[in-house]
Structure formats: structure tokens, C-alpha cells
Amino acid sequence: MALDFAAGCVGGAAGVLVGHPFDTVKVRLQVQNVDKPLYRGTIHCFQSIIRQESTLGLYKGLGSPLMGLTFINAIVFGVQGNAMRKLGRDTPLNQFLAGASAGTIQCVICCPMELAKTRMQMQGTGEKKSKRKLYKNSLDCLVRIYRKEGLRGINRGMVTTLLRETPGFGVYFLTYDALTRHLGCEPEDSYMIPKLLFAGGMSGIASWLSTYPVDVIKSRLQADGVGGVHKYSGIMDCVRQSLKKEGWRVFTRGLTSTLLRAFPVNATTFATVTLFLMYMREGEECPVQDCEAPSVPLQSLQPQTQPSSM
């Protein structure tokens, strides 16, 4: 378990660095004012951020996911592995249940982390150098929210995070299990790494597609209140207002950048984690009952990674 945890931290960090610019674009598109939109689409959003805020603008809020990464991966890897051992049999259903349980528990860290990330990503929109910074960094953001709103404030969006992460992780592990079995990944296969990259990337895409509408509402709730003005009284109020003003297409805002991000992030994470495990476990054997990976040939190598918080 300790080795899986270390591998997850290394692979997760690589995934965050690759995918964060796409996440910034996703959040900006999800929460922008529909009456006075700043961005026409994914490409225009990228161009505008770089032109108005420099390339560093794409990395706003990076500190939050990097800070929470260790704890999130510890929870995900530990819970998923223990759940698979408790369930006993390595079946698609058990992969879904184990992933869902891991997704549920890690929300304790994920929700405050994403709250800080979202607030930092929205700060200084359209400004190369913010004239007035509300938050110095991600930690300062959480401290200020806690002082003003208490625990309830730093857990804003917890219900929507649970609704996103629980089925999202289940779909992720289920898809990964199905793809690795179908592709027949084996250690001696010269195409093993490309196959893992493909399986990881596609699993990430499947996970996001399964819960994306919930993510839109989560982002809007967590961005709500910046500047002291609250637009939404709760989840259903946010859904009603969003549908009334923007129609069903509101639930696809930022989807393009999310999918563009999902594949390389999960592919990078899988490649890094797999190579790390192969190096560290060289010469070791993994007892069948202790293996957590879905594919029999790769039982000692395949990692369990987390898709949504990166």
C-alpha cells in the first residue's frame, strides 16, 4: 500500500502539471456571466488568458491541487485497495464499488481543495497583474473563507462533489478494468505502455462524461459569493437559474477543454505510476490475493489512479 501511495503521488503530480491549464479554462467557461460573456469558446478562452494575464494565468490555483494531492492519493489508493480485498473477487461490479467508495471518502479533502482552486482561478480575471488580490494563495484563501463562513464555508459544494466523485470513480475503475482486459496488457508486450496510456486516458474521459453536468453546478456554487454577492441559495436553485437563463447547453460549458485535459492527464498519470511501480517492484512477485489491479497479467504493476481532482 505504501508503494502504491508513493507511486500515486508521483504520477498525480505529473498529471496536475499537464492538465491544470485546461482546468482553468474549464472553470472560466463554466462560471462566466452569460449576459456579458468574456470568452466565446475553449480556444478563445486560452488565447484571452495568455494575452491578458500571461501564460501564468493558466496556472492560477495550482498550489491547491498540489497541496491536496498527497492526501487525496493516500485516501484513494488505500480505500480502493482495502475495498477490493474486502470484496474478495476481482469483478467489474467490485471494481465499480471499490472505486465509488474511494471517491466518496476522498471528498473530505477534495472539496476544500477545489474550492480554493476555483476561487484562485477566478481571481484577477482579465488582468495581467491584479490591482487588488483578495487571496494571496490557496492556503490564504481557505483561511479567509474559514474566518468568514466557518467549516460550512470551506465545505461549500460538498454535496455536488459527492454526487460527482462517487459515480465518477466507479465509472473510472470499471472502464479501466474493461479496457485493460480487452487490450490484453502484459509485461512482456512491447506495446504495454501505449495500451496503458490509452486505457487510462479513455477511462478519464468516460468518468468525466458520466458526471459532467454535476461538475458545472459544483463550480458555480463554489465560485458563488466572490465579492460578497451570492446568486444561488442551493443546488436546486442553481440548477433552476442556470436552466432558465442558458438552457440545457449550460451543462456542457467547458466540456471541450475538460475532455482535452482528461486524456493527457490520465495518460501521463498512468505512464508515470506504471513505470515507477515497474522500477520499484523489479524482481518482486505479487501474491494473487494481495493484488489490486484488474488485469491478471499486470496484477503487480497496474496502478489505481484518481481522475477527477486533477
Coordinates of C-alpha atoms in Angstrom, one line a residue:
M1 CA 0.0 0.0 0.0
A2 CA 2.9 2.4 0.8
L3 CA 4.4 1.8 -2.6
D4 CA 1.1 2.4 -4.3
F5 CA 0.7 5.6 -2.3
A6 CA 4.2 6.9 -3.4
A7 CA 3.5 6.0 -7.0
G8 CA 0.2 7.8 -6.9
C9 CA 1.8 10.9 -5.6
V10 CA 4.5 11.0 -8.3
G11 CA 2.0 10.2 -11.1
G12 CA -0.6 12.5 -9.8
A13 CA 1.8 15.4 -9.6
A14 CA 2.7 14.9 -13.3
G15 CA -0.9 14.8 -14.2
V16 CA -1.7 18.0 -12.4
L17 CA 1.1 19.9 -14.1
V18 CA 0.0 18.7 -17.5
G19 CA -3.7 19.3 -17.1
H20 CA -4.1 22.4 -14.9
P21 CA -4.2 25.0 -17.8
F22 CA -7.2 23.1 -19.3
D23 CA -8.9 23.1 -15.9
T24 CA -8.5 26.8 -15.6
V25 CA -10.2 27.2 -19.0
K26 CA -13.0 24.8 -17.9
V27 CA -13.8 26.8 -14.8
R28 CA -13.7 30.1 -16.5
L29 CA -16.2 28.9 -19.2
Q30 CA -18.4 27.2 -16.6
V31 CA -18.9 30.2 -14.4
Q32 CA -18.7 33.2 -16.8
N33 CA -21.7 35.6 -16.9
V34 CA -23.9 34.6 -19.8
D35 CA -25.2 38.1 -20.2
K36 CA -21.7 39.5 -20.6
P37 CA -19.5 36.6 -21.7
L38 CA -15.8 37.1 -21.7
Y39 CA -15.0 34.0 -23.8
R40 CA -16.5 32.6 -27.0
G41 CA -15.2 29.1 -26.6
T42 CA -12.2 27.0 -25.5
I43 CA -9.6 28.3 -27.9
H44 CA -10.7 31.9 -27.4
C45 CA -10.5 31.5 -23.6
F46 CA -6.9 30.1 -23.9
Q47 CA -5.9 33.0 -26.1
S48 CA -7.5 35.6 -23.9
I49 CA -6.0 34.3 -20.7
I50 CA -2.5 34.2 -22.2
R51 CA -2.9 37.7 -23.8
Q52 CA -4.4 39.4 -20.8
E53 CA -2.8 37.5 -17.9
S54 CA 0.3 35.9 -19.4
T55 CA 0.9 32.1 -19.5
L56 CA 1.0 32.1 -15.7
G57 CA -2.7 33.0 -15.8
L58 CA -3.4 29.4 -16.9
Y59 CA -1.7 28.1 -13.7
K60 CA -3.7 30.1 -11.2
G61 CA -4.8 27.9 -8.3
L62 CA -2.1 25.3 -9.0
G63 CA -1.0 25.3 -5.4
S64 CA -4.3 23.9 -4.1
P65 CA -4.3 20.6 -6.1
L66 CA -0.6 20.1 -5.5
M67 CA -1.1 20.6 -1.7
G68 CA -4.0 18.2 -1.6
L69 CA -2.6 15.6 -3.9
T70 CA -0.7 13.6 -1.3
F71 CA -3.8 13.3 0.9
I72 CA -6.1 12.5 -1.9
N73 CA -4.0 9.8 -3.4
A74 CA -3.4 8.3 0.1
I75 CA -7.1 8.1 0.6
V76 CA -7.9 6.8 -2.9
F77 CA -5.2 4.2 -3.1
G78 CA -5.8 3.0 0.5
V79 CA -9.6 2.8 0.4
Q80 CA -9.8 1.3 -3.1
G81 CA -7.2 -1.4 -2.3
N82 CA -8.8 -2.3 1.0
A83 CA -12.3 -2.3 -0.6
M84 CA -11.1 -4.8 -3.2
R85 CA -9.6 -7.0 -0.6
K86 CA -12.8 -6.9 1.5
L87 CA -15.0 -7.6 -1.5
G88 CA -12.8 -10.6 -2.3
R89 CA -13.4 -11.2 -6.0
D90 CA -12.0 -9.1 -8.8
T91 CA -15.1 -8.4 -10.9
P92 CA -16.3 -5.4 -12.8
L93 CA -19.0 -4.7 -10.2
N94 CA -16.5 -4.8 -7.4
Q95 CA -14.2 -2.5 -9.3
F96 CA -17.0 0.0 -9.6
L97 CA -18.0 -0.4 -5.9
A98 CA -14.4 -0.1 -4.7
G99 CA -13.8 3.0 -6.9
A100 CA -17.0 4.6 -5.7
S101 CA -16.1 4.1 -2.1
A102 CA -12.7 5.7 -2.6
G103 CA -14.3 8.6 -4.4
T104 CA -16.8 9.2 -1.6
I105 CA -14.2 9.3 1.2
Q106 CA -11.6 11.4 -0.6
C107 CA -14.2 14.2 -0.9
V108 CA -13.2 15.4 2.6
I109 CA -10.0 16.7 1.1
C110 CA -11.1 17.2 -2.5
C111 CA -14.0 19.7 -1.8
P112 CA -12.0 22.3 0.2
M113 CA -9.1 21.9 -2.3
E114 CA -11.3 22.5 -5.3
L115 CA -13.0 25.5 -3.6
A116 CA -9.6 27.2 -3.1
K117 CA -8.6 26.3 -6.7
T118 CA -11.8 27.7 -8.2
R119 CA -11.6 30.9 -6.2
M120 CA -7.9 31.4 -7.2
Q121 CA -8.7 30.6 -10.9
M122 CA -11.4 33.3 -10.9
Q123 CA -9.2 35.9 -9.2
G124 CA -7.9 38.7 -11.4
T125 CA -9.8 37.6 -14.5
G126 CA -8.7 39.6 -17.5
E127 CA -5.9 41.3 -15.6
K128 CA -2.2 40.7 -16.2
K129 CA -1.4 42.0 -12.7
S130 CA -4.3 42.0 -10.3
K131 CA -4.8 45.5 -8.8
R132 CA -6.5 44.1 -5.7
K133 CA -5.8 40.5 -4.7
L134 CA -8.5 39.1 -2.4
Y135 CA -6.3 36.0 -1.7
K136 CA -2.5 35.7 -1.6
N137 CA -2.5 31.9 -2.3
S138 CA -4.6 28.8 -1.9
L139 CA -4.0 28.4 1.8
D140 CA -4.8 32.1 2.5
C141 CA -8.0 31.6 0.5
L142 CA -9.1 28.7 2.8
V143 CA -8.1 30.6 5.9
R144 CA -10.1 33.7 4.9
I145 CA -13.2 31.7 3.9
Y146 CA -13.0 29.8 7.3
R147 CA -12.8 33.0 9.3
K148 CA -15.7 34.5 7.5
E149 CA -18.0 31.5 7.0
G150 CA -16.6 28.7 9.2
L151 CA -16.5 25.0 8.3
R152 CA -19.6 25.3 6.3
G153 CA -17.9 27.9 4.1
I154 CA -14.8 25.8 3.3
N155 CA -17.1 22.8 2.5
R156 CA -19.2 24.7 0.1
G157 CA -20.1 22.4 -2.8
M158 CA -19.6 19.2 -0.7
V159 CA -22.9 17.6 -1.8
T160 CA -22.2 18.2 -5.5
T161 CA -18.6 17.0 -5.0
L162 CA -20.0 13.7 -3.6
L163 CA -22.5 13.4 -6.4
R164 CA -19.7 13.8 -8.9
E165 CA -16.9 11.8 -7.3
T166 CA -18.8 8.7 -6.1
P167 CA -20.1 7.5 -9.5
G168 CA -17.2 9.2 -11.3
F169 CA -14.6 7.0 -9.6
G170 CA -16.8 3.9 -10.1
V171 CA -17.1 4.5 -13.8
Y172 CA -13.3 5.2 -14.0
F173 CA -12.2 2.0 -12.4
L174 CA -14.9 0.0 -14.3
T175 CA -13.8 1.4 -17.6
Y176 CA -10.1 0.9 -16.9
D177 CA -10.7 -2.7 -15.9
A178 CA -12.7 -3.4 -19.1
L179 CA -10.2 -1.8 -21.4
T180 CA -7.1 -3.4 -19.9
R181 CA -8.7 -6.8 -20.0
H182 CA -9.8 -6.2 -23.6
L183 CA -6.4 -4.9 -24.7
G184 CA -4.6 -7.8 -23.1
C185 CA -1.8 -5.8 -21.4
E186 CA 1.1 -8.0 -20.5
P187 CA 4.6 -7.0 -19.1
E188 CA 6.4 -8.6 -22.0
D189 CA 4.3 -6.8 -24.5
S190 CA 6.3 -4.1 -26.3
Y191 CA 3.1 -2.0 -26.6
M192 CA 2.2 -2.3 -22.9
I193 CA 2.8 1.4 -22.1
P194 CA 0.8 2.7 -25.1
K195 CA -2.0 0.4 -24.1
L196 CA -2.0 1.7 -20.5
L197 CA -1.9 5.2 -21.8
F198 CA -4.9 4.6 -24.0
A199 CA -6.8 2.8 -21.2
G200 CA -6.1 5.5 -18.7
G201 CA -6.9 8.3 -21.0
M202 CA -10.2 6.8 -22.2
S203 CA -11.2 5.9 -18.6
G204 CA -10.7 9.5 -17.6
I205 CA -12.9 10.7 -20.5
A206 CA -15.6 8.2 -19.6
S207 CA -15.5 9.3 -15.9
W208 CA -15.9 13.0 -16.8
L209 CA -18.7 12.4 -19.3
S210 CA -20.7 10.4 -16.7
T211 CA -20.8 13.2 -14.2
Y212 CA -20.0 16.5 -16.1
P213 CA -23.4 18.3 -15.5
V214 CA -22.9 17.9 -11.8
D215 CA -19.4 19.4 -12.1
V216 CA -20.8 22.5 -13.8
I217 CA -23.2 23.1 -10.8
K218 CA -20.3 22.4 -8.3
S219 CA -18.1 25.0 -10.0
R220 CA -20.9 27.6 -10.0
L221 CA -21.7 27.1 -6.3
Q222 CA -18.0 27.3 -5.3
A223 CA -17.4 30.4 -7.3
D224 CA -20.6 32.0 -6.0
G225 CA -20.0 34.6 -3.3
V226 CA -16.8 36.0 -4.7
G227 CA -17.0 39.7 -4.0
G228 CA -19.7 39.2 -1.3
V229 CA -22.6 38.7 -3.7
H230 CA -24.4 35.3 -3.6
K231 CA -26.6 34.3 -6.6
Y232 CA -27.7 30.8 -5.5
S233 CA -29.4 29.6 -2.4
G234 CA -28.6 26.0 -3.0
I235 CA -28.1 23.2 -5.6
M236 CA -31.7 23.2 -7.0
D237 CA -31.8 27.0 -7.2
C238 CA -28.5 26.9 -9.1
V239 CA -29.9 24.3 -11.5
R240 CA -33.2 26.2 -12.0
Q241 CA -31.5 29.6 -12.6
S242 CA -28.9 28.1 -15.0
L243 CA -31.5 26.2 -17.0
K244 CA -33.8 29.2 -17.2
K245 CA -31.1 31.6 -18.4
E246 CA -29.0 29.3 -20.6
G247 CA -31.0 26.2 -21.4
W248 CA -29.7 22.6 -21.3
R249 CA -26.4 23.6 -23.0
V250 CA -25.3 25.1 -19.7
F251 CA -24.4 21.5 -18.6
T252 CA -21.8 21.3 -21.4
R253 CA -20.0 24.5 -20.7
G254 CA -16.2 23.9 -20.6
L255 CA -16.7 20.2 -21.7
T256 CA -14.3 20.5 -24.7
S257 CA -11.4 21.7 -22.5
T258 CA -12.3 19.1 -19.9
L259 CA -12.0 16.2 -22.4
L260 CA -8.9 17.7 -23.9
R261 CA -7.5 17.7 -20.4
A262 CA -8.8 14.3 -19.3
F263 CA -6.9 12.2 -21.8
P264 CA -3.3 13.6 -21.3
V265 CA -3.8 13.9 -17.6
N266 CA -4.8 10.3 -17.0
A267 CA -2.4 9.0 -19.7
T268 CA 0.5 10.9 -18.0
T269 CA -0.5 9.7 -14.6
F270 CA -0.7 6.1 -15.7
A271 CA 2.6 6.1 -17.5
T272 CA 4.4 7.7 -14.6
V273 CA 2.8 5.4 -12.0
T274 CA 3.3 2.3 -14.0
L275 CA 7.0 3.0 -14.7
F276 CA 7.5 3.8 -11.1
L277 CA 5.9 0.6 -9.9
M278 CA 7.9 -1.5 -12.5
Y279 CA 11.1 0.1 -11.3
M280 CA 10.4 -0.3 -7.6
R281 CA 8.9 -3.8 -7.9
E282 CA 11.6 -5.2 -10.2
G283 CA 12.3 -8.8 -9.1
E284 CA 9.4 -8.9 -6.7
E285 CA 6.3 -11.1 -7.0
C286 CA 2.8 -10.1 -6.1
P287 CA 0.6 -12.8 -4.4
V288 CA -2.7 -13.1 -6.2
Q289 CA -4.8 -12.4 -3.1
D290 CA -2.9 -9.1 -2.5
C291 CA -3.1 -7.7 -6.0
E292 CA -5.5 -4.8 -6.5
A293 CA -5.2 -4.4 -10.3
P294 CA -7.9 -5.6 -12.6
S295 CA -5.9 -7.3 -15.3
V296 CA -4.3 -10.6 -14.3
P297 CA -1.1 -10.3 -16.4
L298 CA -0.4 -6.9 -14.9
Q299 CA -1.6 -7.6 -11.3
S300 CA 1.7 -6.4 -9.8
L301 CA 2.1 -3.4 -12.0
Q302 CA -1.2 -1.7 -12.7
P303 CA -1.9 1.4 -10.6
Q304 CA -5.2 2.7 -9.3
T305 CA -5.3 6.4 -10.2
Q306 CA -7.8 9.2 -9.4
P307 CA -9.2 11.0 -12.4
S308 CA -11.4 13.9 -11.4
S309 CA -9.4 16.1 -8.8
M310 CA -6.5 16.6 -11.2

